[in-house]
Short mmCIF file of C-alpha atoms in Angstrom, two decimals:
data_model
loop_
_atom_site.label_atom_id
_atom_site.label_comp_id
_atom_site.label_asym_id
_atom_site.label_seq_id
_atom_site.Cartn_x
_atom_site.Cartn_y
_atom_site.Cartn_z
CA UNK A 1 3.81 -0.50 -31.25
CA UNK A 2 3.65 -3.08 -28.46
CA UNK A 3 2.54 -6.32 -28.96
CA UNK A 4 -0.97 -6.89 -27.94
CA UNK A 5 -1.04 -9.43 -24.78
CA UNK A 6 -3.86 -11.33 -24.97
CA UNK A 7 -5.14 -11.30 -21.15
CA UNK A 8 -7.97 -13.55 -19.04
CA UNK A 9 -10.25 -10.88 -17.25
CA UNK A 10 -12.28 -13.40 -15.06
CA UNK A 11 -8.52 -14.90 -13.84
CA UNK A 12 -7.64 -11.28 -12.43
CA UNK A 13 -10.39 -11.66 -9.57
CA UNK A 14 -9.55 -15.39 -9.38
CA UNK A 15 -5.86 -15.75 -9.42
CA UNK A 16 -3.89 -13.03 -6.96
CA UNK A 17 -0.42 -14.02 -8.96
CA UNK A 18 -2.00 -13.48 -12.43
CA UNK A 19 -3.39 -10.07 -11.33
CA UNK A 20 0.06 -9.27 -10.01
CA UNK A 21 1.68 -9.96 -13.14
CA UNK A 22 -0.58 -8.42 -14.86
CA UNK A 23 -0.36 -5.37 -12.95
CA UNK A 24 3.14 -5.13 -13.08
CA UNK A 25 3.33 -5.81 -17.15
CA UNK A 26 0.83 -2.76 -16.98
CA UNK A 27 3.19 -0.32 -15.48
CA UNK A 28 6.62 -1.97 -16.61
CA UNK A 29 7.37 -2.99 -12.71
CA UNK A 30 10.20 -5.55 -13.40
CA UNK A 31 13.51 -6.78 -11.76
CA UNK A 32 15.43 -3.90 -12.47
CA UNK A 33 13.49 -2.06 -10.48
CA UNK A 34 13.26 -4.23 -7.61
CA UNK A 35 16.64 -4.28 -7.25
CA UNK A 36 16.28 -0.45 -7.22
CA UNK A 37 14.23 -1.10 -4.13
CA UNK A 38 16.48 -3.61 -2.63
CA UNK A 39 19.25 -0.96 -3.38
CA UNK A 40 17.56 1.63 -1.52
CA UNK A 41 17.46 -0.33 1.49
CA UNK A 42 21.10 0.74 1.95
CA UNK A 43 19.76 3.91 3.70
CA UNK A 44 16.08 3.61 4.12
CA UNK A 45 15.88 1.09 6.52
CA UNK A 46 17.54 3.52 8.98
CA UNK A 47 15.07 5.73 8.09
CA UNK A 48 11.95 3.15 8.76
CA UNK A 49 10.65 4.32 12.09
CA UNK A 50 10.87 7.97 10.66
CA UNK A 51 8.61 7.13 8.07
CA UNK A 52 6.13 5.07 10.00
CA UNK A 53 5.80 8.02 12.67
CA UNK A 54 5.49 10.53 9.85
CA UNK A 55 1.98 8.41 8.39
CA UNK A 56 1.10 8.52 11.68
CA UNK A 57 1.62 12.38 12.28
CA UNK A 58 -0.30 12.71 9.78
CA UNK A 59 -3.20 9.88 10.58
CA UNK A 60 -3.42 11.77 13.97
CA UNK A 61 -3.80 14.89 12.47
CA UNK A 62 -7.39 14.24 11.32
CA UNK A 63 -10.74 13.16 13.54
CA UNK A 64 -11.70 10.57 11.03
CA UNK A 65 -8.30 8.81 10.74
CA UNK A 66 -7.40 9.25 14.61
CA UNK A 67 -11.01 7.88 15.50
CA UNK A 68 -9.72 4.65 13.86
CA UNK A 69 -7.38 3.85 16.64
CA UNK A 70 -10.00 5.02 19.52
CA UNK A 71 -13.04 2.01 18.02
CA UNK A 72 -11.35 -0.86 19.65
CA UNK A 73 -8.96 0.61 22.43
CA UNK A 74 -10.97 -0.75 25.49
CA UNK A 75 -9.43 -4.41 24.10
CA UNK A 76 -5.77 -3.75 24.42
CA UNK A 77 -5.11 0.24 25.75
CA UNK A 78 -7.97 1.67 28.30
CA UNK A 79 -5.64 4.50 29.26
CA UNK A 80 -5.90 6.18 25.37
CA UNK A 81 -7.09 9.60 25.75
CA UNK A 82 -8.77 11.40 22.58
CA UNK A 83 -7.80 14.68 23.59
CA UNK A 84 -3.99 13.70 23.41
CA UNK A 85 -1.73 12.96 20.68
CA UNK A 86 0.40 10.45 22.83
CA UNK A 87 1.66 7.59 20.11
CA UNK A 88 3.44 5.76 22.50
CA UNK A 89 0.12 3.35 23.91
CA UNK A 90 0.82 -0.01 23.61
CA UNK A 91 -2.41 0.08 20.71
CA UNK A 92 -0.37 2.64 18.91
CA UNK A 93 2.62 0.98 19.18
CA UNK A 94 1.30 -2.17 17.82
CA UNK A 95 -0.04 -0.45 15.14
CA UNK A 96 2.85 0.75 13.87
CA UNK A 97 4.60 -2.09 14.37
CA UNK A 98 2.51 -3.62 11.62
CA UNK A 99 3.40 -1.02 9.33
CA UNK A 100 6.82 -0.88 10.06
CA UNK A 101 7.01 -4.32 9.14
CA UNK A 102 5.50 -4.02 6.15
CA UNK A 103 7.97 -1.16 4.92
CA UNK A 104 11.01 -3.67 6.11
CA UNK A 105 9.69 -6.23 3.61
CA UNK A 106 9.16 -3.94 0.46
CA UNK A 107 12.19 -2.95 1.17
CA UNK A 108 13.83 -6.25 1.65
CA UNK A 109 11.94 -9.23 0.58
CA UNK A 110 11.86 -11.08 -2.99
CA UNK A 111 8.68 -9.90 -4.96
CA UNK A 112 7.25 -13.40 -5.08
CA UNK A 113 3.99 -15.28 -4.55
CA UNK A 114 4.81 -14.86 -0.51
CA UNK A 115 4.87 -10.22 -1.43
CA UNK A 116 1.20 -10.61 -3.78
CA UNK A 117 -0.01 -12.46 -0.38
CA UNK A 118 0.90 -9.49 1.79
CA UNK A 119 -0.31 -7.20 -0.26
CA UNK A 120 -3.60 -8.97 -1.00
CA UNK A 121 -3.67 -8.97 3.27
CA UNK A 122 -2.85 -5.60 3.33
CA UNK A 123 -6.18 -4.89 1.34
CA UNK A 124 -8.32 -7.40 3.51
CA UNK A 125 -7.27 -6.30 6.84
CA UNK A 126 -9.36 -3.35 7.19
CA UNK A 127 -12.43 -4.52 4.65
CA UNK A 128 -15.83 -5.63 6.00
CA UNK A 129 -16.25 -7.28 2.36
CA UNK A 130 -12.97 -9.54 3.57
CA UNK A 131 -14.49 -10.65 7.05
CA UNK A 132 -11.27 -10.26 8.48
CA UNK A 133 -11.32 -6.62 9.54
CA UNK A 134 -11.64 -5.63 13.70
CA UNK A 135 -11.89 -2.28 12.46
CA UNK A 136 -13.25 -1.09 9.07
CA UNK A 137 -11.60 1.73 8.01
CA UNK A 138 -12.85 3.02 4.28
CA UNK A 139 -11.47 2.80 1.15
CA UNK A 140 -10.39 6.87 0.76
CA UNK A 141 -8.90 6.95 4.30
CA UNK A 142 -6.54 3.82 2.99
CA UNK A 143 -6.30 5.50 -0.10
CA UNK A 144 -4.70 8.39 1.60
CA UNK A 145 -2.81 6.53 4.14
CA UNK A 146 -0.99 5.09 1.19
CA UNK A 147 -0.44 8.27 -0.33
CA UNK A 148 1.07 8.94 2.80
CA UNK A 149 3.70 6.64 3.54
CA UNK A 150 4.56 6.89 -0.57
CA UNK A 151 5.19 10.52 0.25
CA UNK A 152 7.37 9.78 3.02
CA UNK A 153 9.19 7.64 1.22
CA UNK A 154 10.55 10.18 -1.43
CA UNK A 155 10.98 12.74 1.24
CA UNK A 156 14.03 10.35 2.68
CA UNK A 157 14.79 9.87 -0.59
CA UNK A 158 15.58 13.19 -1.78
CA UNK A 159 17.17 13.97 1.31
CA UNK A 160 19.67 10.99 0.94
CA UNK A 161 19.68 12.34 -2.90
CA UNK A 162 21.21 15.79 -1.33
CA UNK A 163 23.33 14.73 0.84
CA UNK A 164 26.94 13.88 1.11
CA UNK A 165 26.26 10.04 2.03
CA UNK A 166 28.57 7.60 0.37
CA UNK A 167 27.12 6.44 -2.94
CA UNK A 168 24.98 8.99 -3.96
CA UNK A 169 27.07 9.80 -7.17
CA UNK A 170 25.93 6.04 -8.32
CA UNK A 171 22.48 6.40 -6.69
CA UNK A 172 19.73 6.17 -9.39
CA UNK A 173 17.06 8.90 -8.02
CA UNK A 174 14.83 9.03 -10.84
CA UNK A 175 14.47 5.07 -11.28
CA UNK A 176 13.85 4.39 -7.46
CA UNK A 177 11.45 7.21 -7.62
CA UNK A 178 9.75 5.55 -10.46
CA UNK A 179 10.08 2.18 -8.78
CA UNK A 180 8.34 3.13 -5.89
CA UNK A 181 5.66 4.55 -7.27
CA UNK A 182 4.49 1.58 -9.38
CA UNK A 183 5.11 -0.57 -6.46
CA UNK A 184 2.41 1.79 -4.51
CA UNK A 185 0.36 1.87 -7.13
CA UNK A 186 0.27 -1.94 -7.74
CA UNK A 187 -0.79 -1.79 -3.86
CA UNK A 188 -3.61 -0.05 -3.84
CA UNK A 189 -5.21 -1.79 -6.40
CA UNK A 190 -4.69 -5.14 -4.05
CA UNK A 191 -6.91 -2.62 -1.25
CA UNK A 192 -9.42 -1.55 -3.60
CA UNK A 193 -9.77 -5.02 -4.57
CA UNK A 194 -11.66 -5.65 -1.26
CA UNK A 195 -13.64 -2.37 -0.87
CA UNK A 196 -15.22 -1.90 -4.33
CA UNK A 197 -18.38 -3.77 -6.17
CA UNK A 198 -17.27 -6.62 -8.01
CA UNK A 199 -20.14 -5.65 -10.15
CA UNK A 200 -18.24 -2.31 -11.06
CA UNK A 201 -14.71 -3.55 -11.26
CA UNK A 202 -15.25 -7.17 -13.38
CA UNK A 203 -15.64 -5.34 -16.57
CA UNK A 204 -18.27 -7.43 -18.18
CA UNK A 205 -20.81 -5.95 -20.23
CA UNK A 206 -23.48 -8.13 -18.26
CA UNK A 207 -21.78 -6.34 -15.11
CA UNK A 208 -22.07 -3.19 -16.71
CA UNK A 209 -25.53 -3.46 -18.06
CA UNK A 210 -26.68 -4.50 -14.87
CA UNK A 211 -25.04 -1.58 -12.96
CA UNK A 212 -26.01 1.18 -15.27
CA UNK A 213 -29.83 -0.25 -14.78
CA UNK A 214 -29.37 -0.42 -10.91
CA UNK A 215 -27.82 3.87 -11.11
CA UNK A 216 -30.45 4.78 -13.76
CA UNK A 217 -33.98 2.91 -11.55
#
């Protein structure tokens, strides 16, 4: 049996570090598989672009995810047009830009204090409870996105996995497979940090109490 870790529940909503440690002790997210990350890098950064225009394939694919990109296009691309599923507008393009950078650093970048801040931005930036957000996008269509681009991921994964690439008789499927998803996972708690009630996710009884009153009324 594990030993119990005694942990400070108010700290996770004050202290983004402490949460991310916390997280990661949670689902046993630790160097070795970070290097399994950094490892994968080998072939997935050729693969980057491939991934970002496969999220956004798919983001395109439904009216309430494409609408996202048609709310503020007057400001930066007037020459969008709904009907078409043209990626290449400068709006798109900057768009994906963003994510594309964000894939290069998961992929590349030490898991430090400078990672938890990205992926605490990566939950603000489309939050109205952040005040940072140009255009709120909810909490299920970020959900999915993430599901997404975690799905893309293993796609190139298995495909480097079946291939006849240098390496692959050393390549560690099941552990980068693992990796990643406790990396995406650690991630969307960071977004669902800024979209849900802090009365429902503090976990005090007072919280609780006072929620179950406010459902029952």
């Amino acid at each position: 049996m594990n030993e119990l870790k005694e942990i400070d529940e108010d700290r996770l909503y004050e202290d983004n570090v402490y949460r991310y440690i916390y997280c990661s002790d949670f689902v046993d997210f630790y160097e070795k598989d970070i290097q399994l990350i950094h490892e994968s890098a080998k072939f997935l950064m050729g693969k980057v672009d491939v991934i970002v225009d496969k999220v956004f394939d798919k983001l395109f694919s439904f009216s309430c995810t494409k609408d996202v990109f048609f709310r503020e296009r007057g400001k930066s691309d007037t020459n969008m047009i709904y009907d078409q599923d043209d990626q290449s507008t400068p709006y798109v393009g900057k768009r994906k830009s963003v994510l594309r950078s964000f894939v290069v650093k998961i992929l590349t970048k030490p898991y430090d204090e400078k990672m938890v801040k990205l992926f605490d931005a990566m939950g603000q930036v489309h939050s109205l409870m952040s005040g940072k957000a140009t255009v709120h996008v909810a909490l299920i269509h970020m959900n999915l996105m993430l599901a997404s681009l975690q799905d893309a991921i293993l796609e190139e994964i298995f495909l480097y996995k079946n291939s006849d690439d240098e390496g692959i008789a050393e390549f560690d499927m099941e552990g980068t497979i693992r990796a990643f998803g406790k990396v995406v996972s650690i991630l969307g708690d960071y977004i669902a940090t800024w979209y849900l009630d802090p009365r429902c996710i503090k976990g005090t009884e007072d919280a609780f109490q006072e929620t179950k009153s406010a459902v029952l009324a």
